[in-house]
Amino acid sequence: MLKGAPVRDAVFAELKAKVASVRRPPGLAVVLVGDDAASAVYVSHKEKGCEEVGFHHVTHRLPASTPGGEVLALVARLNADPAIDGILVQLPLPAGIDQEAVLLAVDPRKDVDGFHPANLGALVSGRPRFVPCTPKGVLRLLAHYDITTRGKRVAVVGRSVIVGRPVSLLLSLKGVMGDATVTMCHSATRDLPAVTSACDIVIAAIGAPRFLGADAIAPGAVVVDVGINRIDDPTRPSGQRLVGDVDEAAVKGRAAALTPVPGGVGPMTIAMLLENTWEAYARAEGIDV
Ligand code: NDP
């Protein structure tokens, strides 16, 4: 099992040591609009992470009825705030708000999520600046467990701007954690199991519980399960539990390595968010990144 916690802990320890010797702490602002339960949980994990490494952090919680103009005005204030190095707009935004306009309003130098077109463009051009946190976390997790991607056939299932597309781009770059032969799959891919089972590494970012079974995974393949799906489970006090996009029971023992859900990619996303915030801070302060 490729667990994320030990890697996250190592990243946190490194950041904590760096923060101990600086004149002001790096600052992260989180904008949370509406009352999506999963978003609230993710934001609380991000707050806890900031506390742990000693970052300054502020969460702006706004009601779902907030007009888009007010969210844009808040982002403008955060862009101008010298105590804030990173701005994270928790997605999804409520339906009435133009998500694209809000993401575009974030100063690219503070775009620690890496979703601004300027940062995505830098990634496409092969000179990444802020790399989106989950894709960056996937590669860091693989590197930690000495799983190289050079020359490997990698199937990425999902092409979202948040996960699938940037992870595919990263894997296709020249370099130690790139140099892969990448196949990006999506809902129009024909005979998906035939494509994924021909690959050495499968990265699933679909959002469909236990969607990939044994027929989709080659014996000895490495499986990274990005999916976080809530399913009913009457045996749990909450009546629910989290599962990934891969059928863990079907794939365990067949795959050489597999990320657990929860506890695999999730902790990496937070660690990379804090690392990106440190990078934004270091650039603002003229410290070597
Ligand atoms: P999106 O819904 O934005 O994208 C899902 C992708 O999966 C789309 O590209 C879609 O294809 C593809 N897809 C859907 N159905 C199929 C299918 N039947 N066969 C092949 N491809 C399919 O989701 P995200 O990328 O935002 O998230 C994916 C998952 O990762 C979710 O479970 C999410 O909760 C989780 N996640 C986890 C994070 C973490 O920290 N661990 C962080 C971010 C996300 P198409 O483009 O054709 O519609």
mmCIF file of C-alpha atoms and ligand atoms in Angstrom:
data_model
loop_
_atom_site.group_PDB
_atom_site.id
_atom_site.type_symbol
_atom_site.label_atom_id
_atom_site.label_comp_id
_atom_site.label_asym_id
_atom_site.label_seq_id
_atom_site.Cartn_x
_atom_site.Cartn_y
_atom_site.Cartn_z
ATOM 1 C CA MET A 1 0.000 0.000 0.000
ATOM 2 C CA LEU A 2 1.390 3.360 -1.025
ATOM 3 C CA LYS A 3 0.383 5.385 2.033
ATOM 4 C CA GLY A 4 0.423 9.156 1.838
ATOM 5 C CA ALA A 5 0.867 9.959 5.540
ATOM 6 C CA PRO A 6 4.624 9.264 5.820
ATOM 7 C CA VAL A 7 5.312 11.431 2.767
ATOM 8 C CA ARG A 8 3.031 14.204 4.012
ATOM 9 C CA ASP A 9 4.734 14.094 7.427
ATOM 10 C CA ALA A 10 8.166 14.451 5.806
ATOM 11 C CA VAL A 11 6.978 17.449 3.744
ATOM 12 C CA PHE A 12 5.414 19.047 6.836
ATOM 13 C CA ALA A 13 8.615 18.549 8.856
ATOM 14 C CA GLU A 14 10.669 20.191 6.101
ATOM 15 C CA LEU A 15 8.301 23.167 5.892
ATOM 16 C CA LYS A 16 8.183 23.548 9.675
ATOM 17 C CA ALA A 17 11.979 23.722 9.799
ATOM 18 C CA LYS A 18 12.003 26.379 7.047
ATOM 19 C CA VAL A 19 9.309 28.479 8.736
ATOM 20 C CA ALA A 20 11.263 28.473 12.013
ATOM 21 C CA SER A 21 13.948 30.691 10.505
ATOM 22 C CA VAL A 22 11.954 33.331 8.594
ATOM 23 C CA ARG A 23 10.960 36.870 9.588
ATOM 24 C CA ARG A 24 7.226 36.434 8.869
ATOM 25 C CA PRO A 25 5.242 33.240 8.321
ATOM 26 C CA PRO A 26 3.953 32.319 4.862
ATOM 27 C CA GLY A 27 0.235 33.147 4.601
ATOM 28 C CA LEU A 28 -2.572 31.158 3.003
ATOM 29 C CA ALA A 29 -6.095 32.482 2.447
ATOM 30 C CA VAL A 30 -8.921 30.063 1.744
ATOM 31 C CA VAL A 31 -12.206 31.209 0.221
ATOM 32 C CA LEU A 32 -15.101 28.861 0.988
ATOM 33 C CA VAL A 33 -18.471 29.798 -0.496
ATOM 34 C CA GLY A 34 -21.589 27.825 0.408
ATOM 35 C CA ASP A 35 -22.139 24.835 2.645
ATOM 36 C CA ASP A 36 -20.896 21.818 0.686
ATOM 37 C CA ALA A 37 -20.107 19.255 3.404
ATOM 38 C CA ALA A 38 -17.106 17.686 1.624
ATOM 39 C CA SER A 39 -15.584 21.129 0.921
ATOM 40 C CA ALA A 40 -15.919 22.050 4.604
ATOM 41 C CA VAL A 41 -14.001 18.891 5.566
ATOM 42 C CA TYR A 42 -11.230 19.589 3.012
ATOM 43 C CA VAL A 43 -10.906 23.176 4.238
ATOM 44 C CA SER A 44 -10.613 22.056 7.868
ATOM 45 C CA HIS A 45 -7.774 19.684 6.850
ATOM 46 C CA LYS A 46 -6.034 22.586 5.104
ATOM 47 C CA GLU A 47 -6.407 24.764 8.214
ATOM 48 C CA LYS A 48 -4.988 21.994 10.395
ATOM 49 C CA GLY A 49 -2.048 21.597 8.013
ATOM 50 C CA CYS A 50 -1.277 25.337 8.225
ATOM 51 C CA GLU A 51 -1.386 25.182 12.030
ATOM 52 C CA GLU A 52 0.957 22.211 12.057
ATOM 53 C CA VAL A 53 3.676 23.839 9.950
ATOM 54 C CA GLY A 54 3.266 27.336 11.427
ATOM 55 C CA PHE A 55 1.729 29.166 8.448
ATOM 56 C CA HIS A 56 -0.502 32.204 8.892
ATOM 57 C CA HIS A 57 -3.949 31.278 7.577
ATOM 58 C CA VAL A 58 -7.337 32.876 7.151
ATOM 59 C CA THR A 59 -10.545 31.214 5.944
ATOM 60 C CA HIS A 60 -13.238 33.431 4.457
ATOM 61 C CA ARG A 61 -16.550 31.582 4.822
ATOM 62 C CA LEU A 62 -19.267 33.142 2.685
ATOM 63 C CA PRO A 63 -22.919 32.101 2.313
ATOM 64 C CA ALA A 64 -24.000 30.350 -0.903
ATOM 65 C CA SER A 65 -26.094 33.411 -1.767
ATOM 66 C CA THR A 66 -23.011 35.672 -1.997
ATOM 67 C CA PRO A 67 -23.044 37.571 -5.312
ATOM 68 C CA GLY A 68 -20.143 36.752 -7.658
ATOM 69 C CA GLY A 69 -19.021 40.403 -7.516
ATOM 70 C CA GLU A 70 -18.408 40.114 -3.779
ATOM 71 C CA VAL A 71 -16.270 37.008 -4.235
ATOM 72 C CA LEU A 72 -14.257 38.841 -6.911
ATOM 73 C CA ALA A 73 -13.829 41.833 -4.596
ATOM 74 C CA LEU A 74 -12.563 39.545 -1.824
ATOM 75 C CA VAL A 75 -10.072 37.917 -4.210
ATOM 76 C CA ALA A 76 -8.864 41.414 -5.228
ATOM 77 C CA ARG A 77 -8.302 42.318 -1.558
ATOM 78 C CA LEU A 78 -6.356 39.090 -0.985
ATOM 79 C CA ASN A 79 -4.273 39.743 -4.121
ATOM 80 C CA ALA A 80 -3.218 43.057 -2.570
ATOM 81 C CA ASP A 81 -2.635 41.747 0.980
ATOM 82 C CA PRO A 82 1.122 41.450 1.677
ATOM 83 C CA ALA A 83 0.521 38.945 4.516
ATOM 84 C CA ILE A 84 -1.121 36.527 2.058
ATOM 85 C CA ASP A 85 1.152 34.536 -0.269
ATOM 86 C CA GLY A 86 -1.316 31.930 -1.463
ATOM 87 C CA ILE A 87 -5.017 32.109 -2.310
ATOM 88 C CA LEU A 88 -7.148 29.018 -2.594
ATOM 89 C CA VAL A 89 -10.723 29.179 -3.820
ATOM 90 C CA GLN A 90 -12.381 25.961 -2.682
ATOM 91 C CA LEU A 91 -14.202 24.324 -5.588
ATOM 92 C CA PRO A 92 -16.925 23.771 -6.562
ATOM 93 C CA LEU A 93 -18.386 27.257 -6.203
ATOM 94 C CA PRO A 94 -22.195 27.509 -5.941
ATOM 95 C CA ALA A 95 -23.993 27.375 -9.297
ATOM 96 C CA GLY A 96 -24.740 31.122 -9.476
ATOM 97 C CA ILE A 97 -21.064 32.136 -9.391
ATOM 98 C CA ASP A 98 -18.871 32.237 -12.508
ATOM 99 C CA GLN A 99 -16.093 29.855 -11.436
ATOM 100 C CA GLU A 100 -13.882 30.715 -14.412
ATOM 101 C CA ALA A 101 -14.040 34.444 -13.632
ATOM 102 C CA VAL A 102 -13.076 33.840 -9.998
ATOM 103 C CA LEU A 103 -10.129 31.574 -10.864
ATOM 104 C CA LEU A 104 -8.966 34.101 -13.461
ATOM 105 C CA ALA A 105 -9.084 36.882 -10.853
ATOM 106 C CA VAL A 106 -6.498 35.196 -8.593
ATOM 107 C CA ASP A 107 -3.052 36.761 -9.032
ATOM 108 C CA PRO A 108 -1.013 34.010 -10.789
ATOM 109 C CA ARG A 109 1.809 34.659 -8.283
ATOM 110 C CA LYS A 110 -0.566 33.647 -5.461
ATOM 111 C CA ASP A 111 -2.325 30.852 -7.373
ATOM 112 C CA VAL A 112 -1.138 27.991 -5.156
ATOM 113 C CA ASP A 113 -3.746 25.660 -6.664
ATOM 114 C CA GLY A 114 -2.176 26.159 -10.097
ATOM 115 C CA PHE A 115 -5.542 26.553 -11.854
ATOM 116 C CA HIS A 116 -4.923 29.980 -13.417
ATOM 117 C CA PRO A 117 -4.396 29.728 -17.202
ATOM 118 C CA ALA A 118 -0.998 31.435 -16.779
ATOM 119 C CA ASN A 119 0.165 28.571 -14.549
ATOM 120 C CA LEU A 120 -1.494 25.847 -16.615
ATOM 121 C CA GLY A 121 0.152 27.422 -19.690
ATOM 122 C CA ALA A 122 3.545 27.316 -17.973
ATOM 123 C CA LEU A 123 2.981 23.603 -17.357
ATOM 124 C CA VAL A 124 2.046 22.988 -20.992
ATOM 125 C CA SER A 125 5.142 24.857 -22.161
ATOM 126 C CA GLY A 126 7.319 22.581 -20.023
ATOM 127 C CA ARG A 127 8.330 25.224 -17.447
ATOM 128 C CA PRO A 128 5.885 24.552 -14.614
ATOM 129 C CA ARG A 129 5.523 27.245 -11.964
ATOM 130 C CA PHE A 130 2.655 26.322 -9.625
ATOM 131 C CA VAL A 131 1.753 22.718 -10.315
ATOM 132 C CA PRO A 132 -1.796 21.730 -9.228
ATOM 133 C CA CYS A 133 -1.591 20.058 -5.822
ATOM 134 C CA THR A 134 -3.126 16.627 -6.484
ATOM 135 C CA PRO A 135 -1.096 15.899 -9.662
ATOM 136 C CA LYS A 136 2.065 17.110 -7.942
ATOM 137 C CA GLY A 137 1.196 14.912 -4.954
ATOM 138 C CA VAL A 138 0.698 11.839 -7.154
ATOM 139 C CA LEU A 139 4.190 12.197 -8.619
ATOM 140 C CA ARG A 140 5.755 12.934 -5.226
ATOM 141 C CA LEU A 141 4.116 9.827 -3.774
ATOM 142 C CA LEU A 142 5.461 7.648 -6.598
ATOM 143 C CA ALA A 143 8.934 9.170 -6.235
ATOM 144 C CA HIS A 144 8.902 8.538 -2.475
ATOM 145 C CA TYR A 145 8.241 4.842 -3.075
ATOM 146 C CA ASP A 146 10.957 4.687 -5.789
ATOM 147 C CA ILE A 147 8.449 4.116 -8.551
ATOM 148 C CA THR A 148 9.891 5.765 -11.635
ATOM 149 C CA THR A 149 7.884 6.729 -14.683
ATOM 150 C CA ARG A 150 10.649 6.869 -17.330
ATOM 151 C CA GLY A 151 9.694 4.770 -20.324
ATOM 152 C CA LYS A 152 6.616 3.379 -18.546
ATOM 153 C CA ARG A 153 3.206 3.157 -20.160
ATOM 154 C CA VAL A 154 0.830 5.166 -17.976
ATOM 155 C CA ALA A 155 -2.942 5.341 -18.329
ATOM 156 C CA VAL A 156 -4.588 8.385 -16.745
ATOM 157 C CA VAL A 157 -8.344 7.918 -16.468
ATOM 158 C CA GLY A 158 -9.981 11.352 -16.268
ATOM 159 C CA ARG A 159 -9.100 14.605 -18.029
ATOM 160 C CA SER A 160 -10.231 17.291 -15.584
ATOM 161 C CA VAL A 161 -8.188 20.470 -15.272
ATOM 162 C CA ILE A 162 -7.805 19.679 -11.566
ATOM 163 C CA VAL A 163 -6.346 16.177 -11.822
ATOM 164 C CA GLY A 164 -6.312 14.171 -15.056
ATOM 165 C CA ARG A 165 -5.020 16.707 -17.559
ATOM 166 C CA PRO A 166 -2.211 18.207 -15.446
ATOM 167 C CA VAL A 167 -1.041 14.782 -14.245
ATOM 168 C CA SER A 168 -0.886 13.625 -17.883
ATOM 169 C CA LEU A 169 1.125 16.719 -18.821
ATOM 170 C CA LEU A 170 3.560 16.262 -15.939
ATOM 171 C CA LEU A 171 4.148 12.626 -16.821
ATOM 172 C CA SER A 172 4.850 13.552 -20.429
ATOM 173 C CA LEU A 173 7.497 16.190 -19.567
ATOM 174 C CA LYS A 174 11.157 15.387 -19.928
ATOM 175 C CA GLY A 175 12.706 14.529 -16.574
ATOM 176 C CA VAL A 176 13.067 12.063 -13.761
ATOM 177 C CA MET A 177 9.375 11.966 -12.855
ATOM 178 C CA GLY A 178 8.219 12.348 -16.448
ATOM 179 C CA ASP A 179 9.390 10.593 -19.613
ATOM 180 C CA ALA A 180 6.328 8.344 -19.558
ATOM 181 C CA THR A 181 4.230 7.261 -22.514
ATOM 182 C CA VAL A 182 0.868 8.619 -21.450
ATOM 183 C CA THR A 183 -2.618 7.619 -22.568
ATOM 184 C CA MET A 184 -5.310 10.003 -21.320
ATOM 185 C CA CYS A 185 -8.677 8.268 -21.050
ATOM 186 C CA HIS A 186 -12.156 9.730 -20.535
ATOM 187 C CA SER A 187 -15.813 8.882 -20.880
ATOM 188 C CA ALA A 188 -15.553 8.451 -24.661
ATOM 189 C CA THR A 189 -12.615 6.010 -24.472
ATOM 190 C CA ARG A 190 -13.549 2.751 -26.163
ATOM 191 C CA ASP A 191 -12.850 -0.484 -24.269
ATOM 192 C CA LEU A 192 -11.239 1.256 -21.293
ATOM 193 C CA PRO A 193 -10.097 -1.983 -19.537
ATOM 194 C CA ALA A 194 -8.182 -3.001 -22.686
ATOM 195 C CA VAL A 195 -6.347 0.342 -22.642
ATOM 196 C CA THR A 196 -5.577 0.462 -18.914
ATOM 197 C CA SER A 197 -4.612 -3.217 -18.624
ATOM 198 C CA ALA A 198 -1.878 -2.617 -21.206
ATOM 199 C CA CYS A 199 -0.202 -0.084 -18.904
ATOM 200 C CA ASP A 200 2.465 -0.286 -16.198
ATOM 201 C CA ILE A 201 0.865 2.456 -14.108
ATOM 202 C CA VAL A 202 -2.837 3.365 -13.898
ATOM 203 C CA ILE A 203 -3.929 6.670 -12.374
ATOM 204 C CA ALA A 204 -7.672 6.810 -11.745
ATOM 205 C CA ALA A 205 -9.338 10.239 -11.337
ATOM 206 C CA ILE A 206 -12.906 9.554 -12.376
ATOM 207 C CA GLY A 207 -15.238 10.088 -9.439
ATOM 208 C CA ALA A 208 -17.060 6.747 -9.831
ATOM 209 C CA PRO A 209 -16.932 4.328 -6.870
ATOM 210 C CA ARG A 210 -14.864 1.155 -7.491
ATOM 211 C CA PHE A 211 -15.175 1.685 -11.237
ATOM 212 C CA LEU A 212 -11.923 -0.044 -12.257
ATOM 213 C CA GLY A 213 -11.869 -3.783 -11.502
ATOM 214 C CA ALA A 214 -9.360 -6.589 -11.961
ATOM 215 C CA ASP A 215 -9.885 -6.649 -15.750
ATOM 216 C CA ALA A 216 -8.608 -3.049 -15.940
ATOM 217 C CA ILE A 217 -5.315 -3.692 -14.160
ATOM 218 C CA ALA A 218 -2.383 -5.751 -15.431
ATOM 219 C CA PRO A 219 -0.735 -8.122 -12.949
ATOM 220 C CA GLY A 220 2.185 -6.236 -11.385
ATOM 221 C CA ALA A 221 0.904 -2.784 -12.331
ATOM 222 C CA VAL A 222 1.059 0.228 -10.013
ATOM 223 C CA VAL A 223 -2.327 1.778 -9.275
ATOM 224 C CA VAL A 224 -2.847 5.320 -8.026
ATOM 225 C CA ASP A 225 -6.439 5.879 -6.944
ATOM 226 C CA VAL A 226 -7.257 9.592 -6.761
ATOM 227 C CA GLY A 227 -11.013 9.068 -6.433
ATOM 228 C CA ILE A 228 -12.866 9.980 -3.259
ATOM 229 C CA ASN A 229 -16.438 8.698 -3.312
ATOM 230 C CA ARG A 230 -18.941 8.440 -0.480
ATOM 231 C CA ILE A 231 -20.991 5.257 -0.464
ATOM 232 C CA ASP A 232 -23.644 3.961 1.911
ATOM 233 C CA ASP A 233 -22.388 1.645 4.620
ATOM 234 C CA PRO A 234 -24.946 0.711 7.292
ATOM 235 C CA THR A 235 -22.196 -0.864 9.429
ATOM 236 C CA ARG A 236 -20.655 2.585 10.065
ATOM 237 C CA PRO A 237 -22.086 5.000 12.658
ATOM 238 C CA SER A 238 -22.219 7.707 9.953
ATOM 239 C CA GLY A 239 -23.942 5.297 7.546
ATOM 240 C CA GLN A 240 -21.321 6.099 4.913
ATOM 241 C CA ARG A 241 -17.718 5.431 4.003
ATOM 242 C CA LEU A 242 -15.165 6.566 1.459
ATOM 243 C CA VAL A 243 -14.021 4.428 -1.455
ATOM 244 C CA GLY A 244 -11.856 5.167 -4.470
ATOM 245 C CA ASP A 245 -12.374 4.771 -8.201
ATOM 246 C CA VAL A 246 -10.640 1.392 -8.080
ATOM 247 C CA ASP A 247 -12.154 -1.766 -6.639
ATOM 248 C CA GLU A 248 -9.488 -2.292 -3.986
ATOM 249 C CA ALA A 249 -10.590 -5.815 -3.044
ATOM 250 C CA ALA A 250 -10.511 -6.961 -6.684
ATOM 251 C CA VAL A 251 -7.131 -5.401 -7.433
ATOM 252 C CA LYS A 252 -5.233 -6.143 -4.207
ATOM 253 C CA GLY A 253 -2.802 -8.984 -4.736
ATOM 254 C CA ARG A 254 -2.907 -8.409 -8.491
ATOM 255 C CA ALA A 255 -1.406 -4.905 -8.571
ATOM 256 C CA ALA A 256 2.203 -4.546 -7.375
ATOM 257 C CA ALA A 257 1.253 -1.417 -5.442
ATOM 258 C CA LEU A 258 -1.925 0.501 -4.751
ATOM 259 C CA THR A 259 -2.792 3.755 -2.975
ATOM 260 C CA PRO A 260 -5.418 3.312 -0.234
ATOM 261 C CA VAL A 261 -8.587 5.426 -0.089
ATOM 262 C CA PRO A 262 -8.633 7.235 2.235
ATOM 263 C CA GLY A 263 -4.971 7.760 3.173
ATOM 264 C CA GLY A 264 -3.213 7.640 -0.188
ATOM 265 C CA VAL A 265 -3.361 10.675 -2.463
ATOM 266 C CA GLY A 266 -5.530 12.788 -0.101
ATOM 267 C CA PRO A 267 -2.762 13.642 2.409
ATOM 268 C CA MET A 268 -0.442 14.446 -0.498
ATOM 269 C CA THR A 269 -2.807 17.095 -1.858
ATOM 270 C CA ILE A 270 -2.634 19.040 1.413
ATOM 271 C CA ALA A 271 1.142 18.639 1.657
ATOM 272 C CA MET A 272 1.599 19.984 -1.872
ATOM 273 C CA LEU A 273 -0.742 22.909 -1.178
ATOM 274 C CA LEU A 274 1.454 23.952 1.728
ATOM 275 C CA GLU A 275 4.592 23.404 -0.331
ATOM 276 C CA ASN A 276 3.167 25.617 -3.098
ATOM 277 C CA THR A 277 2.353 28.273 -0.491
ATOM 278 C CA TRP A 278 5.943 28.129 0.684
ATOM 279 C CA GLU A 279 7.099 28.537 -2.948
ATOM 280 C CA ALA A 280 4.847 31.592 -3.406
ATOM 281 C CA TYR A 281 6.205 33.042 -0.173
ATOM 282 C CA ALA A 282 9.814 32.326 -1.121
ATOM 283 C CA ARG A 283 9.377 34.048 -4.493
ATOM 284 C CA ALA A 284 7.732 37.054 -2.823
ATOM 285 C CA GLU A 285 10.554 37.293 -0.280
ATOM 286 C CA GLY A 286 13.358 36.621 -2.753
ATOM 287 C CA ILE A 287 14.365 33.365 -1.010
ATOM 288 C CA ASP A 288 15.577 30.419 -3.120
ATOM 289 C CA VAL A 289 12.598 28.115 -3.732
HETATM 290 P P1 NDP B 1 -14.289 15.441 -12.788
HETATM 291 O O1 NDP B 1 -15.700 15.034 -12.616
HETATM 292 O O2 NDP B 1 -13.959 16.868 -13.064
HETATM 293 O O3 NDP B 1 -13.630 14.567 -13.956
HETATM 294 C C1 NDP B 1 -13.863 13.197 -14.050
HETATM 295 C C2 NDP B 1 -13.190 12.651 -15.280
HETATM 296 O O4 NDP B 1 -13.477 11.262 -15.334
HETATM 297 C C3 NDP B 1 -13.706 13.282 -16.581
HETATM 298 O O5 NDP B 1 -12.627 13.584 -17.426
HETATM 299 C C4 NDP B 1 -14.600 12.201 -17.155
HETATM 300 O O6 NDP B 1 -14.591 12.128 -18.568
HETATM 301 C C5 NDP B 1 -13.940 10.934 -16.626
HETATM 302 N N1 NDP B 1 -14.934 9.877 -16.597
HETATM 303 C C6 NDP B 1 -16.175 9.908 -16.062
HETATM 304 N N2 NDP B 1 -16.810 8.743 -16.276
HETATM 305 C C7 NDP B 1 -15.951 7.966 -16.970
HETATM 306 C C8 NDP B 1 -16.043 6.674 -17.515
HETATM 307 N N3 NDP B 1 -17.147 5.936 -17.375
HETATM 308 N N4 NDP B 1 -14.978 6.174 -18.177
HETATM 309 C C9 NDP B 1 -13.866 6.924 -18.331
HETATM 310 N N5 NDP B 1 -13.727 8.166 -17.848
HETATM 311 C C10 NDP B 1 -14.764 8.685 -17.177
HETATM 312 O O7 NDP B 1 -13.553 14.938 -11.465
HETATM 313 P P2 NDP B 1 -12.141 15.388 -10.806
HETATM 314 O O8 NDP B 1 -11.048 15.168 -11.762
HETATM 315 O O9 NDP B 1 -12.288 16.692 -10.152
HETATM 316 O O10 NDP B 1 -12.054 14.303 -9.633
HETATM 317 C C11 NDP B 1 -11.988 12.924 -9.895
HETATM 318 C C12 NDP B 1 -12.018 12.164 -8.590
HETATM 319 O O11 NDP B 1 -10.875 12.515 -7.811
HETATM 320 C C13 NDP B 1 -13.224 12.485 -7.692
HETATM 321 O O12 NDP B 1 -13.607 11.309 -7.006
HETATM 322 C C14 NDP B 1 -12.685 13.517 -6.716
HETATM 323 O O13 NDP B 1 -13.391 13.505 -5.493
HETATM 324 C C15 NDP B 1 -11.275 13.001 -6.535
HETATM 325 N N6 NDP B 1 -10.321 14.027 -6.117
HETATM 326 C C16 NDP B 1 -9.478 13.685 -5.124
HETATM 327 C C17 NDP B 1 -8.528 14.566 -4.681
HETATM 328 C C18 NDP B 1 -7.600 14.135 -3.612
HETATM 329 O O14 NDP B 1 -6.981 14.967 -2.986
HETATM 330 N N7 NDP B 1 -7.426 12.828 -3.398
HETATM 331 C C19 NDP B 1 -8.418 15.919 -5.224
HETATM 332 C C20 NDP B 1 -9.312 16.156 -6.350
HETATM 333 C C21 NDP B 1 -10.222 15.232 -6.744
HETATM 334 P P3 NDP B 1 -15.209 13.286 -19.495
HETATM 335 O O15 NDP B 1 -14.186 14.374 -19.502
HETATM 336 O O16 NDP B 1 -15.354 12.635 -20.814
HETATM 337 O O17 NDP B 1 -16.497 13.691 -18.862
#
